[in-house]
Tab-separated table of C-alpha atoms in Angstrom:
chain	number	residue	atom	x	y	z
A	1	MET	CA	21.474	-183.624	-90.607
A	2	ARG	CA	23.447	-182.505	-93.526
A	3	GLY	CA	22.231	-179.418	-95.223
A	4	THR	CA	21.853	-179.164	-99.342
A	5	VAL	CA	24.785	-177.017	-100.328
A	6	ASP	CA	24.339	-175.323	-103.924
A	7	GLY	CA	27.559	-173.321	-105.055
A	8	PHE	CA	25.887	-172.461	-108.377
A	9	THR	CA	22.544	-170.963	-107.536
A	10	TYR	CA	22.627	-168.537	-110.360
A	11	GLY	CA	24.271	-171.048	-112.993
A	12	LEU	CA	27.391	-169.704	-114.679
A	13	VAL	CA	27.017	-166.158	-113.875
A	14	THR	CA	28.621	-165.812	-110.487
A	15	PRO	CA	31.680	-168.214	-111.322
A	16	VAL	CA	32.409	-166.156	-114.951
A	17	VAL	CA	32.037	-162.681	-113.104
A	18	ALA	CA	34.233	-163.873	-110.093
A	19	TYR	CA	36.880	-165.277	-112.432
A	20	LEU	CA	36.937	-161.967	-114.615
A	21	MET	CA	37.475	-160.001	-111.047
A	22	ALA	CA	40.178	-162.228	-109.964
A	23	CYS	CA	41.953	-161.720	-113.841
A	24	LEU	CA	41.213	-157.962	-113.443
A	25	GLY	CA	42.789	-157.720	-109.918
A	26	GLY	CA	45.818	-160.017	-111.123
A	27	ALA	CA	46.455	-158.072	-114.365
A	28	LEU	CA	46.606	-154.824	-112.522
A	29	GLY	CA	48.660	-156.161	-109.511
A	30	LEU	CA	51.180	-157.896	-111.503
A	31	ARG	CA	51.838	-155.083	-114.202
A	32	CYS	CA	52.609	-152.960	-110.905
A	33	THR	CA	54.858	-155.579	-109.835
A	34	THR	CA	56.766	-155.664	-112.964
A	35	ARG	CA	56.796	-151.708	-113.416
A	36	PRO	CA	60.080	-151.294	-111.596
A	37	MET	CA	61.543	-154.001	-114.111
A	38	LEU	CA	60.414	-152.064	-116.918
A	39	VAL	CA	61.421	-148.446	-116.061
A	40	ALA	CA	64.631	-147.720	-114.340
A	41	GLN	CA	64.776	-145.497	-111.168
A	42	SER	CA	60.818	-146.136	-110.525
A	43	TRP	CA	59.644	-145.721	-106.981
A	44	ARG	CA	59.683	-149.469	-106.364
A	45	PRO	CA	58.007	-149.639	-102.632
A	46	GLY	CA	55.012	-147.690	-104.149
A	47	TRP	CA	54.516	-149.878	-107.222
A	48	LEU	CA	54.771	-153.093	-105.406
A	49	ALA	CA	52.350	-151.963	-102.627
A	50	LEU	CA	49.874	-150.698	-105.289
A	51	GLY	CA	50.109	-154.122	-106.851
A	52	ALA	CA	49.624	-156.029	-103.555
A	53	VAL	CA	46.369	-154.024	-102.837
A	54	ALA	CA	45.220	-154.446	-106.439
A	55	ILE	CA	45.664	-158.407	-106.114
A	56	GLY	CA	44.297	-158.607	-102.751
A	57	SER	CA	41.247	-156.598	-103.596
A	58	GLY	CA	40.665	-158.585	-106.824
A	59	ILE	CA	40.699	-162.042	-105.105
A	60	TRP	CA	38.814	-160.752	-102.183
A	61	THR	CA	35.980	-159.577	-104.622
A	62	MET	CA	36.066	-162.654	-106.467
A	63	HIS	CA	35.635	-164.743	-103.441
A	64	PHE	CA	32.482	-162.894	-102.295
A	65	VAL	CA	31.072	-162.686	-105.867
A	66	ALA	CA	31.403	-166.358	-106.006
A	67	MET	CA	29.798	-166.770	-102.574
A	68	MET	CA	26.732	-164.722	-103.864
A	69	GLY	CA	25.800	-168.183	-105.565
A	70	PHE	CA	26.394	-170.209	-102.386
A	71	THR	CA	23.262	-171.163	-100.566
A	72	VAL	CA	22.356	-173.737	-98.080
A	73	LYS	CA	18.693	-174.950	-98.822
A	74	GLU	CA	17.486	-175.444	-95.226
A	75	THR	CA	18.874	-172.398	-93.692
A	76	PRO	CA	19.725	-168.713	-94.409
A	77	ILE	CA	23.234	-167.363	-94.733
A	78	HIS	CA	24.571	-164.275	-93.011
A	79	TYR	CA	28.233	-162.996	-92.793
A	80	ASP	CA	30.053	-161.467	-89.723
A	81	LYS	CA	31.329	-158.241	-90.794
A	82	ALA	CA	34.704	-158.084	-88.826
A	83	LEU	CA	35.893	-161.337	-90.015
A	84	THR	CA	34.820	-160.850	-93.342
A	85	PHE	CA	36.774	-157.407	-93.958
A	86	ALA	CA	39.698	-159.062	-91.916
A	87	SER	CA	39.955	-161.413	-94.429
A	88	LEU	CA	40.626	-158.645	-97.019
A	89	GLY	CA	43.451	-157.214	-94.834
A	90	VAL	CA	44.988	-160.734	-94.648
A	91	ALA	CA	44.882	-161.097	-98.354
A	92	ILE	CA	46.510	-157.606	-98.892
A	93	VAL	CA	49.289	-158.282	-96.195
A	94	MET	CA	50.446	-161.861	-97.375
A	95	VAL	CA	50.130	-161.165	-101.113
A	96	GLY	CA	52.230	-158.035	-100.468
A	97	VAL	CA	54.897	-159.996	-98.552
A	98	GLY	CA	55.260	-162.191	-101.744
A	99	ILE	CA	55.349	-159.600	-104.257
A	100	PHE	CA	57.779	-157.504	-102.283
A	101	ILE	CA	60.121	-160.705	-102.324
A	102	VAL	CA	59.725	-161.116	-106.031
A	103	GLY	CA	60.086	-157.466	-106.903
A	104	TYR	CA	63.401	-157.046	-104.958
A	105	ARG	CA	64.792	-160.488	-105.404
A	106	GLY	CA	63.516	-161.186	-108.735
A	107	ALA	CA	61.158	-164.126	-110.162
A	108	ARG	CA	63.687	-166.952	-110.093
A	109	GLY	CA	64.942	-169.551	-107.849
A	110	ALA	CA	64.436	-169.392	-104.008
A	111	ALA	CA	62.776	-165.911	-104.327
A	112	LEU	CA	60.197	-166.971	-106.700
A	113	PHE	CA	59.530	-170.175	-104.827
A	114	THR	CA	59.093	-168.085	-101.707
A	115	GLY	CA	56.846	-165.224	-102.849
A	116	GLY	CA	54.727	-167.647	-104.895
A	117	THR	CA	54.246	-169.778	-101.609
A	118	ILE	CA	53.448	-166.797	-99.552
A	119	THR	CA	51.014	-165.357	-102.305
A	120	GLY	CA	49.246	-168.638	-102.580
A	121	LEU	CA	48.808	-169.137	-98.580
A	122	GLY	CA	47.713	-165.520	-98.706
A	123	VAL	CA	44.777	-166.518	-101.077
A	124	ALA	CA	44.146	-169.654	-99.207
A	125	SER	CA	44.064	-167.744	-95.930
A	126	MET	CA	41.732	-164.971	-97.343
A	127	HIS	CA	39.278	-167.670	-98.519
A	128	TYR	CA	39.114	-170.108	-95.185
A	129	LEU	CA	38.888	-166.644	-93.112
A	130	GLY	CA	36.071	-165.555	-95.164
A	131	MET	CA	34.450	-168.802	-94.853
A	132	ALA	CA	34.985	-168.646	-91.029
A	133	GLY	CA	32.732	-165.331	-91.049
A	134	ILE	CA	29.831	-167.368	-92.346
A	135	ARG	CA	26.700	-167.499	-89.937
A	136	LEU	CA	24.156	-170.085	-90.247
A	137	ASN	CA	21.883	-172.540	-88.299
A	138	GLY	CA	24.666	-175.193	-88.562
A	139	THR	CA	28.103	-175.965	-88.537
A	140	LEU	CA	30.853	-176.070	-91.394
A	141	GLU	CA	32.810	-179.384	-91.943
A	142	TYR	CA	35.790	-179.652	-94.162
A	143	ASN	CA	37.233	-182.626	-95.858
A	144	THR	CA	41.294	-182.439	-94.867
A	145	LEU	CA	42.631	-183.908	-98.158
A	146	THR	CA	40.517	-181.601	-100.545
A	147	VAL	CA	41.195	-178.551	-98.238
A	148	ALA	CA	45.222	-179.421	-98.780
A	149	ALA	CA	44.663	-179.882	-102.659
A	150	SER	CA	43.123	-176.286	-102.667
A	151	VAL	CA	46.134	-174.979	-100.807
A	152	VAL	CA	48.534	-176.565	-103.187
A	153	ILE	CA	46.564	-175.242	-106.249
A	154	ALA	CA	46.785	-171.586	-104.949
A	155	MET	CA	50.471	-172.070	-104.136
A	156	VAL	CA	51.485	-173.608	-107.487
A	157	ALA	CA	49.310	-171.270	-109.925
A	158	ALA	CA	50.415	-168.121	-107.811
A	159	THR	CA	54.253	-169.042	-108.443
A	160	ALA	CA	53.428	-169.576	-112.095
A	161	ALA	CA	51.838	-166.477	-112.397
A	162	LEU	CA	54.726	-164.378	-110.572
A	163	TRP	CA	57.083	-166.454	-112.965
A	164	ALA	CA	55.167	-165.379	-116.110
A	165	ALA	CA	54.908	-161.517	-114.862
A	166	GLY	CA	58.637	-161.621	-114.077
A	167	GLN	CA	59.582	-162.451	-117.580
A	168	VAL	CA	59.019	-158.969	-118.716
A	169	ARG	CA	58.401	-159.854	-122.330
A	170	GLY	CA	55.604	-157.674	-123.212
A	171	PHE	CA	52.107	-157.101	-122.530
A	172	ALA	CA	50.951	-160.522	-123.568
A	173	TRP	CA	53.075	-162.217	-121.029
A	174	SER	CA	51.122	-160.069	-118.485
A	175	VAL	CA	47.730	-160.870	-119.681
A	176	GLY	CA	48.711	-164.619	-119.586
A	177	ALA	CA	49.988	-164.284	-115.926
A	178	SER	CA	47.038	-162.771	-115.066
A	179	LEU	CA	44.625	-165.666	-116.329
A	180	VAL	CA	46.960	-167.790	-114.410
A	181	MET	CA	46.437	-165.928	-111.309
A	182	GLY	CA	42.740	-165.798	-111.813
A	183	LEU	CA	42.889	-169.473	-112.265
A	184	ALA	CA	44.700	-169.975	-109.118
A	185	VAL	CA	41.873	-167.941	-107.020
A	186	SER	CA	39.059	-169.607	-108.768
A	187	GLY	CA	40.662	-173.035	-108.704
A	188	MET	CA	41.468	-172.633	-104.889
A	189	HIS	CA	37.966	-171.221	-104.060
A	190	TYR	CA	35.766	-173.995	-105.893
A	191	THR	CA	38.303	-176.837	-104.808
A	192	GLY	CA	37.837	-175.485	-101.059
A	193	MET	CA	34.031	-175.351	-101.600
A	194	ALA	CA	33.945	-178.807	-102.624
A	195	ALA	CA	35.715	-179.903	-99.509
A	196	LEU	CA	32.716	-178.265	-97.507
A	197	SER	CA	29.769	-179.935	-96.003
A	198	VAL	CA	26.931	-178.551	-93.564
A	199	HIS	CA	25.845	-180.132	-90.517
A	200	LEU	CA	22.541	-178.459	-89.757
A	201	HIS	CA	21.479	-177.769	-86.003
A	202	HIS	CA	17.935	-178.930	-84.912
A	203	THR	CA	17.200	-175.598	-83.197
A	204	GLY	CA	15.736	-172.631	-85.087
A	205	ALA	CA	17.712	-170.012	-83.631
A	206	PRO	CA	17.793	-166.729	-85.735
A	207	VAL	CA	20.917	-166.264	-87.486
A	208	GLY	CA	23.091	-163.133	-86.662
A	209	GLY	CA	25.172	-161.020	-88.927
A	210	ALA	CA	24.624	-159.194	-92.211
A	211	SER	CA	22.650	-160.628	-95.211
A	212	PRO	CA	24.764	-161.194	-98.598
A	213	ALA	CA	22.671	-158.436	-100.176
A	214	GLU	CA	23.942	-156.035	-97.259
A	215	MET	CA	27.544	-157.309	-97.827
A	216	LEU	CA	27.176	-156.762	-101.773
A	217	TRP	CA	27.507	-153.027	-101.782
A	218	PRO	CA	30.476	-152.259	-99.401
A	219	MET	CA	32.280	-155.169	-101.352
A	220	LEU	CA	31.490	-153.502	-104.767
A	221	ILE	CA	31.942	-150.039	-103.837
A	222	GLY	CA	35.035	-150.288	-101.857
A	223	PRO	CA	37.462	-152.758	-103.750
A	224	LEU	CA	36.038	-152.375	-107.117
A	225	ALA	CA	36.256	-148.742	-107.119
A	226	PHE	CA	40.160	-149.033	-105.981
A	227	LEU	CA	40.551	-151.454	-108.868
A	228	VAL	CA	39.228	-148.906	-111.342
A	229	LEU	CA	41.474	-146.468	-109.799
A	230	ALA	CA	44.524	-148.762	-110.081
A	231	GLY	CA	43.406	-149.340	-113.844
A	232	VAL	CA	43.203	-145.710	-114.749
A	233	VAL	CA	47.085	-145.192	-113.243
A	234	VAL	CA	48.224	-148.257	-115.417
A	235	MET	CA	46.539	-146.978	-118.521
A	236	PHE	CA	48.074	-143.640	-118.221
A	237	ASP	CA	51.594	-145.025	-117.830
A	238	PRO	CA	52.754	-145.645	-121.583
A	239	MET	CA	55.602	-147.946	-120.417
A	240	MET	CA	53.029	-150.241	-118.452
A	241	VAL	CA	51.278	-150.712	-121.801
A	242	ALA	CA	54.039	-150.917	-123.985
A	243	GLY	CA	56.055	-153.505	-121.885
A	244	ARG	CA	59.485	-152.439	-123.128
A	245	PRO	CA	62.185	-152.494	-120.719
A	246	VAL	CA	64.158	-149.281	-120.116
A	247	VAL	CA	67.552	-149.471	-118.936
A	248	THR	CA	68.719	-145.450	-118.533
A	249	PRO	CA	65.920	-143.041	-118.963
A	250	VAL	CA	67.557	-139.744	-119.952
A	251	GLN	CA	64.854	-137.499	-118.362
A	252	ASN	CA	65.005	-139.516	-115.086
A	253	LYS	CA	61.406	-139.963	-115.080
A	254	PRO	CA	59.320	-143.190	-115.013
A	255	GLY	CA	57.541	-143.817	-118.370
A	256	VAL	CA	60.179	-141.818	-120.635
A	257	PRO	CA	62.122	-143.970	-123.103
A	258	ALA	CA	65.838	-143.777	-123.266
A	259	HIS	CA	67.505	-142.161	-126.242
A	260	PRO	CA	70.814	-142.485	-127.354
A	261	GLU	CA	73.042	-139.603	-125.943
A	262	VAL	CA	74.511	-137.499	-128.711
A	263	ARG	CA	77.774	-135.828	-128.234
A	264	HIS	CA	78.552	-132.662	-130.022
A	265	GLN	CA	82.118	-131.718	-131.084
A	266	PRO	CA	83.301	-128.500	-129.908
A	267	HIS	CA	83.865	-125.958	-132.668
A	268	HIS	CA	87.264	-124.255	-132.839
A	269	ALA	CA	88.352	-121.394	-134.927
A	270	PRO	CA	91.034	-122.553	-137.735
A	271	PRO	CA	94.442	-121.515	-136.770
A	272	ARG	CA	95.976	-118.612	-138.718
A	273	PRO	CA	98.396	-119.521	-141.021
A	274	VAL	CA	102.136	-118.524	-139.871
A	275	ARG	CA	103.974	-116.088	-141.997
A	276	LEU	CA	107.681	-116.736	-142.518
A	277	SER	CA	109.178	-113.320	-142.984
A	278	GLY	CA	112.611	-112.060	-143.428
A	279	ARG	CA	113.758	-108.660	-142.154
A	280	ARG	CA	111.270	-106.239	-140.933
A	281	ARG	CA	111.234	-103.245	-142.984
A	282	SER	CA	111.189	-99.904	-140.963
A	283	ARG	CA	108.606	-97.354	-141.994
A	284	THR	CA	110.882	-94.547	-141.023
A	285	PRO	CA	112.701	-93.019	-144.020
A	286	GLN	CA	116.546	-93.309	-143.825
A	287	SER	CA	118.987	-90.754	-145.361
A	288	ARG	CA	121.181	-91.846	-147.959
């Protein structure tokens, strides 16, 4: 017997909020990724790691906000906590690998393709590992072609987002890249959910795991608090907001714009005039 699956129990509330969360994580993460390109002598590993955690937290939060609207009419839904939080770790690690490739090799050519592919696979892995943590009185079944389409959507959109972020042409490009990243996550999620069907069991065995309400608070307090903290870091970095590249900062500090070096000419005392004199007169009186 197939269950009645509803992915929009609360209408457009959960899809819109989920998309905004994905855009927030993408905006912060991509700005951190381009930070070493904007300011010379930045601590590149730190900024790239912060970007990976921001994007990973954003897409993970997006996934479970969207899952708040997912119900099966005939059975309650619970979640395995270990698999659920493992999906967060997988998202951060795989997205981090893709971001470090682009951050060190540049957003072009083979580096862009490799980084975008790994980042997209990280989004897909997070989604399907999180789905594996669902506990209900039934079995989840997927359409293979639709699942493959969802993975391709994630890889293509993630590659496009990294390319747009790597252009370093100002804040507007980063906003556009974050919208594309949000589209990658949301498009992948709902395409993957379209591939899902539930085959119900006839037994009325109790369902283990945590309820969606129990998972809501850890999901919001942890990753969302981190996203707010990352947002504060980005807001108080002037070059992150201005989006102007700096090649050689004078003060050797991140975020300090470069100024042209002024060379001062040394001041020399004017040379004394040389007197051309004849014989020197003696001051001693001479007898005549």
